[in-house]
Amino acid sequence: MAATQEPQLDEIQWKAPPIAQSMGGIQTNTVLPYFYQSPFFDATSNNATITTQATHNPALFYLIQTREAFGARLRTMQGLEFMVAHDPSENGTKVENSGIWVIRKQNRRKRPGAEDEIIPISSYYVVGENIYMASSLGSILGARLLTTVTSLNKVIATTSALPIFTPALGHAYLPPAPKSLNLATSTQLSQTSKESTPMPGTQDSTLTKASSKALLDHDMQSAQLLQNSLNLSLRYGHEYMDDNPLVGEPGSFIITKTREVQQPASQPKTKPAPVPTKPPTPQIKTDVPEPKRKPSMGAEKSPTTPGTKEKKARRKSRPATSVTTPK
């Protein structure tokens, strides 16, 4: 049978109230012995060595009586050790305190003629009777990045199936409402009689939700269609789909010629060249005055119209006499 995997130390919380009560509570001189009972303690450290020696050697028993004497003994040694980095009671002088101790696991190296080199390894918090291990910066960043990447993968997997393309709506992220649902809703509403009309407040919630969702989808489609129409109008409003656009008014459209090129909207419009017109056709007067007849003897002459000249009587030509030439 496979052994169960133990949880990581920075993911557990340890406490032992009976041990804390037997020591007279957590204080400045009992915080380290209480910490020795937790799984965070390393039995190969200098703390375990000094404690074992003081327990079996009465001459060294004073070292485990006070924390100051124990810490002074640790500073003379080299290797792995656990030191109290923060004491909220300030060596027992402060009665009211936060009750949070900080214990640091570190490695001490002796250097001749210089101060000791301290290499921190990890930190632990003693809050009342609970002991926690502080997470490292690398583990915190790794956990945050793993959470972010997992959330992004879920979002991408969810949104990859949402885009829908239709010629009428283009790219959309919400599916259009089916027409059958709208027809069924309107038919069911129209066929209900007065007897089957429910009392106010007792209508079917399913029908209400379906109708409200259909109305919401319809409003969204209408708004999207309006926006697309406005964009197309602003973008292609000055262009024609046909090479020969129609001109004129409804009922009298005229197809323009292909060679006629429209000027772009940016160029100023020029006045059209005047079309040469034919000279006006001279009008022929048809009101010719009637010829005057020779008045008969004794007849009165007709009065002459003012503004007109009286025509002179033409003399009749005599017939020419033939001239005979001698033979």
Coordinates of C-alpha atoms in Angstrom, one line a residue:
M1 CA 0.0 0.0 0.0
A2 CA 1.4 3.4 -1.0
A3 CA 2.3 5.7 1.8
T4 CA 0.1 8.8 2.1
Q5 CA 1.9 12.1 1.1
E6 CA 2.4 14.4 4.1
P7 CA 1.3 18.0 3.7
Q8 CA 3.9 20.7 3.3
L9 CA 4.9 22.4 6.5
D10 CA 3.8 25.9 5.3
E11 CA 0.3 24.5 4.9
I12 CA -0.3 23.2 8.4
Q13 CA -1.2 24.6 11.8
W14 CA 0.1 23.0 14.9
K15 CA -1.0 23.5 18.5
A16 CA -0.9 21.5 21.8
P17 CA -2.9 23.1 24.6
P18 CA -2.0 20.4 27.2
I19 CA 1.7 21.0 26.7
A20 CA 1.3 24.7 26.9
Q21 CA -0.7 24.4 30.2
S22 CA 2.0 22.1 31.7
M23 CA 4.6 24.8 31.0
G24 CA 2.5 27.5 32.7
G25 CA 1.5 29.2 29.4
I26 CA 3.5 30.6 26.5
Q27 CA 6.0 33.2 27.8
T28 CA 9.5 34.4 27.0
N29 CA 11.2 31.4 28.7
T30 CA 8.8 28.7 27.5
V31 CA 8.3 29.7 23.9
L32 CA 11.3 27.7 22.6
P33 CA 10.6 24.5 24.6
Y34 CA 7.0 24.6 23.4
F35 CA 8.3 25.1 19.8
Y36 CA 10.5 21.9 20.2
Q37 CA 7.4 19.8 20.4
S38 CA 6.1 20.9 17.0
P39 CA 7.0 19.2 13.6
F40 CA 8.8 22.4 12.6
F41 CA 11.7 21.6 14.9
D42 CA 14.9 20.0 13.7
A43 CA 16.4 17.5 16.1
T44 CA 19.9 17.9 14.6
S45 CA 20.1 21.6 15.5
N46 CA 22.3 23.2 18.2
N47 CA 19.2 23.8 20.3
A48 CA 18.6 20.0 20.7
T49 CA 22.2 19.5 21.6
I50 CA 22.3 22.1 24.3
T51 CA 18.9 20.9 25.7
T52 CA 20.1 17.3 25.9
Q53 CA 23.4 18.3 27.6
A54 CA 21.7 20.5 30.1
T55 CA 19.1 17.8 31.0
H56 CA 21.8 15.2 31.8
N57 CA 24.5 17.6 33.2
P58 CA 23.5 19.5 36.3
A59 CA 26.3 21.9 35.7
L60 CA 24.6 23.1 32.5
F61 CA 21.1 23.1 33.8
Y62 CA 21.0 26.9 34.2
L63 CA 21.2 27.2 30.4
I64 CA 17.6 26.0 30.0
Q65 CA 16.3 28.1 32.8
T66 CA 16.3 31.5 31.0
R67 CA 16.2 32.4 27.3
E68 CA 19.1 34.9 27.7
A69 CA 21.5 32.2 28.9
F70 CA 20.3 29.8 26.3
G71 CA 20.8 32.4 23.5
A72 CA 24.3 33.3 24.7
R73 CA 25.3 29.6 24.6
L74 CA 24.0 29.3 21.0
R75 CA 26.0 32.3 19.9
T76 CA 29.2 30.5 20.8
M77 CA 28.4 27.6 18.6
Q78 CA 28.4 27.1 14.8
G79 CA 25.7 25.4 12.8
L80 CA 21.9 25.2 12.6
E81 CA 20.0 26.9 15.3
F82 CA 16.5 28.4 16.2
M83 CA 16.6 31.9 17.7
V84 CA 13.7 34.1 18.9
A85 CA 13.8 37.1 16.4
H86 CA 10.9 39.0 18.0
D87 CA 9.7 38.9 21.6
P88 CA 6.4 40.9 22.2
S89 CA 7.0 40.9 26.0
E90 CA 10.5 42.4 25.6
N91 CA 12.1 39.8 27.9
G92 CA 9.1 39.7 30.3
T93 CA 9.1 43.5 31.0
K94 CA 5.9 44.2 29.0
V95 CA 2.8 42.5 30.5
E96 CA 0.3 43.5 27.8
N97 CA 1.6 42.4 24.4
S98 CA 0.3 41.0 21.1
G99 CA 1.3 37.5 22.0
I100 CA 3.0 36.9 18.7
W101 CA 6.6 35.5 18.7
V102 CA 8.8 35.1 15.7
I103 CA 11.3 32.3 15.6
R104 CA 13.9 32.1 12.9
K105 CA 15.7 29.1 11.6
Q106 CA 19.2 30.1 10.6
N107 CA 22.7 28.8 10.0
R108 CA 25.6 30.4 11.9
R109 CA 29.1 30.4 10.5
K110 CA 32.1 31.6 12.5
R111 CA 34.6 33.9 10.8
P112 CA 37.9 34.7 12.5
G113 CA 38.4 38.3 13.3
A114 CA 34.8 39.2 12.1
E115 CA 31.2 38.9 13.1
D116 CA 29.4 35.6 12.6
E117 CA 27.7 35.1 9.2
I118 CA 24.0 34.4 9.6
I119 CA 22.1 32.7 6.8
P120 CA 18.3 32.8 7.4
I121 CA 16.5 29.6 6.3
S122 CA 12.8 30.0 7.4
S123 CA 10.6 31.9 9.9
Y124 CA 7.8 30.7 12.2
Y125 CA 5.0 32.5 14.0
V126 CA 3.8 31.5 17.5
V127 CA 0.3 33.1 17.9
G128 CA -1.0 32.1 21.3
E129 CA -0.9 28.3 21.2
N130 CA -0.8 28.1 17.4
I131 CA 2.4 27.8 15.4
Y132 CA 2.6 28.6 11.6
M133 CA 5.4 28.5 9.1
A134 CA 5.9 31.6 7.0
S135 CA 5.8 30.9 3.3
S136 CA 8.8 31.8 1.2
L137 CA 8.5 34.5 -1.5
G138 CA 9.1 31.9 -4.2
S139 CA 6.2 29.7 -3.1
I140 CA 3.9 32.8 -2.8
L141 CA 4.7 33.9 -6.3
G142 CA 4.4 30.4 -7.6
A143 CA 0.9 29.9 -6.0
R144 CA -0.3 33.3 -7.3
L145 CA 1.0 32.6 -10.8
L146 CA -0.6 29.1 -10.8
T147 CA -3.9 30.6 -9.7
T148 CA -3.8 33.3 -12.5
V149 CA -2.9 30.8 -15.2
T150 CA -5.6 28.4 -14.1
S151 CA -8.2 31.2 -14.2
L152 CA -7.0 32.3 -17.6
N153 CA -7.3 28.8 -19.0
K154 CA -10.9 28.5 -17.7
V155 CA -11.7 31.9 -19.3
I156 CA -10.2 31.0 -22.7
A157 CA -11.9 27.6 -22.7
T158 CA -15.3 29.3 -21.9
T159 CA -15.0 32.2 -24.4
S160 CA -13.6 30.1 -27.3
A161 CA -17.1 28.7 -28.0
L162 CA -18.9 32.1 -27.7
P163 CA -18.1 34.0 -31.0
I164 CA -20.7 33.4 -33.6
F165 CA -20.7 34.9 -37.1
T166 CA -23.8 35.5 -39.2
P167 CA -24.2 37.6 -42.4
A168 CA -26.9 39.7 -40.7
L169 CA -25.3 40.3 -37.3
G170 CA -21.6 39.8 -38.0
H171 CA -19.5 38.7 -35.1
A172 CA -21.5 38.2 -31.9
Y173 CA -20.9 36.6 -28.5
L174 CA -24.5 35.9 -27.7
P175 CA -26.6 33.5 -29.8
P176 CA -29.7 35.0 -31.4
A177 CA -33.1 34.1 -29.9
P178 CA -34.8 31.4 -31.9
K179 CA -38.0 32.5 -33.7
S180 CA -39.9 29.4 -32.6
L181 CA -39.6 30.6 -29.0
N182 CA -41.1 34.0 -29.8
L183 CA -43.9 32.4 -31.9
A184 CA -44.7 29.9 -29.1
T185 CA -44.7 32.6 -26.5
S186 CA -47.1 34.9 -28.5
T187 CA -49.3 31.9 -29.5
Q188 CA -49.6 30.7 -26.0
L189 CA -50.4 34.2 -24.7
S190 CA -53.1 34.7 -27.4
Q191 CA -54.8 31.4 -26.9
T192 CA -55.2 31.7 -23.1
S193 CA -58.9 32.3 -22.1
K194 CA -60.3 34.4 -19.4
E195 CA -61.1 31.3 -17.3
S196 CA -57.5 30.1 -17.4
T197 CA -56.0 33.5 -16.6
P198 CA -54.0 33.1 -13.4
M199 CA -54.4 35.4 -10.5
P200 CA -51.9 38.3 -10.2
G201 CA -48.6 37.1 -8.9
T202 CA -49.2 33.4 -9.8
Q203 CA -48.1 33.4 -13.4
D204 CA -45.7 30.8 -14.6
S205 CA -42.1 31.8 -13.9
T206 CA -40.8 29.9 -16.8
L207 CA -42.9 31.7 -19.3
T208 CA -41.9 35.1 -17.8
K209 CA -38.3 34.3 -17.9
A210 CA -38.5 33.0 -21.5
S211 CA -40.3 36.1 -22.7
S212 CA -38.0 38.5 -20.8
K213 CA -35.0 36.7 -22.3
A214 CA -36.5 36.8 -25.8
L215 CA -37.2 40.6 -25.4
L216 CA -33.7 41.2 -24.1
D217 CA -32.1 39.3 -27.0
H218 CA -34.3 41.2 -29.5
D219 CA -33.3 44.5 -28.0
M220 CA -29.6 43.6 -28.2
Q221 CA -30.0 42.5 -31.8
S222 CA -31.8 45.7 -32.7
A223 CA -29.1 47.8 -31.1
Q224 CA -26.4 45.9 -32.9
L225 CA -28.1 46.1 -36.3
L226 CA -28.6 49.8 -35.8
Q227 CA -24.9 50.3 -35.0
N228 CA -23.8 48.2 -37.9
S229 CA -26.1 50.2 -40.3
L230 CA -24.8 53.5 -39.0
N231 CA -21.2 52.3 -39.4
L232 CA -21.8 51.2 -43.0
S233 CA -23.6 54.4 -43.8
L234 CA -20.8 56.6 -42.5
R235 CA -18.1 54.4 -44.2
Y236 CA -19.7 53.7 -47.6
G237 CA -22.4 56.3 -47.9
H238 CA -20.7 58.1 -50.8
E239 CA -20.1 55.0 -52.9
Y240 CA -22.4 53.2 -55.3
M241 CA -22.7 49.4 -55.7
D242 CA -23.3 49.7 -59.5
D243 CA -21.0 51.0 -62.2
N244 CA -23.8 52.9 -63.8
P245 CA -25.7 54.6 -60.9
L246 CA -29.2 55.8 -61.4
V247 CA -30.0 59.5 -61.4
G248 CA -33.2 61.4 -61.4
E249 CA -36.3 61.2 -59.3
P250 CA -38.5 58.1 -58.6
G251 CA -40.6 57.4 -61.7
S252 CA -38.0 59.0 -64.1
F253 CA -34.7 57.3 -63.3
I254 CA -31.9 57.6 -65.9
I255 CA -28.9 55.3 -66.2
T256 CA -25.7 57.3 -66.5
K257 CA -23.1 56.4 -69.0
T258 CA -20.0 54.4 -68.0
R259 CA -17.6 56.9 -69.3
E260 CA -18.9 59.5 -66.9
V261 CA -16.6 59.5 -64.0
Q262 CA -17.9 61.0 -60.7
Q263 CA -15.7 63.4 -59.0
P264 CA -14.6 62.4 -55.5
A265 CA -16.2 64.2 -52.7
S266 CA -12.9 65.8 -51.6
Q267 CA -12.5 67.8 -54.9
P268 CA -14.5 71.0 -55.4
K269 CA -17.4 70.7 -57.7
T270 CA -16.9 72.5 -61.1
K271 CA -19.7 74.2 -63.0
P272 CA -20.7 72.2 -66.0
A273 CA -19.7 73.6 -69.4
P274 CA -22.5 75.4 -71.2
V275 CA -24.1 73.2 -73.8
P276 CA -24.2 74.9 -77.2
T277 CA -27.7 75.6 -78.3
K278 CA -29.0 75.9 -81.9
P279 CA -30.0 79.4 -83.1
P280 CA -33.6 80.0 -82.8
T281 CA -35.6 79.1 -86.0
P282 CA -37.0 82.2 -87.6
Q283 CA -40.7 82.4 -87.5
I284 CA -42.6 82.7 -90.8
K285 CA -45.5 85.1 -90.9
T286 CA -48.5 83.5 -92.5
D287 CA -50.8 86.5 -92.3
V288 CA -50.1 87.7 -95.9
P289 CA -52.3 90.5 -97.0
E290 CA -54.8 89.7 -99.7
P291 CA -54.0 91.3 -103.1
K292 CA -56.1 94.3 -103.9
R293 CA -58.6 94.0 -106.6
K294 CA -59.0 96.6 -109.2
P295 CA -62.0 98.5 -108.2
S296 CA -64.7 98.6 -110.7
M297 CA -66.0 101.7 -112.2
G298 CA -68.2 103.4 -109.8
A299 CA -67.2 101.2 -106.9
E300 CA -65.8 102.8 -103.8
K301 CA -62.3 102.1 -102.9
S302 CA -61.7 100.3 -99.7
P303 CA -60.0 102.3 -97.1
T304 CA -56.3 101.7 -96.7
T305 CA -55.2 100.2 -93.4
P306 CA -52.9 102.6 -91.6
G307 CA -49.3 101.5 -91.5
T308 CA -49.4 99.6 -94.8
K309 CA -48.3 100.8 -98.1
E310 CA -50.7 100.9 -101.0
K311 CA -49.5 98.7 -103.8
K312 CA -49.1 100.2 -107.2
A313 CA -51.0 98.7 -110.0
R314 CA -48.8 96.6 -112.2
R315 CA -48.9 97.3 -115.9
K316 CA -49.6 94.5 -118.2
S317 CA -46.8 93.7 -120.6
R318 CA -47.6 93.7 -124.3
P319 CA -46.9 90.6 -126.3
A320 CA -43.7 90.9 -128.3
T321 CA -44.2 91.2 -132.1
S322 CA -42.3 88.7 -134.1
V323 CA -39.8 90.1 -136.5
T324 CA -39.6 88.5 -139.8
T325 CA -36.3 88.3 -141.5
P326 CA -36.1 88.4 -145.3
K327 CA -35.1 85.3 -147.0

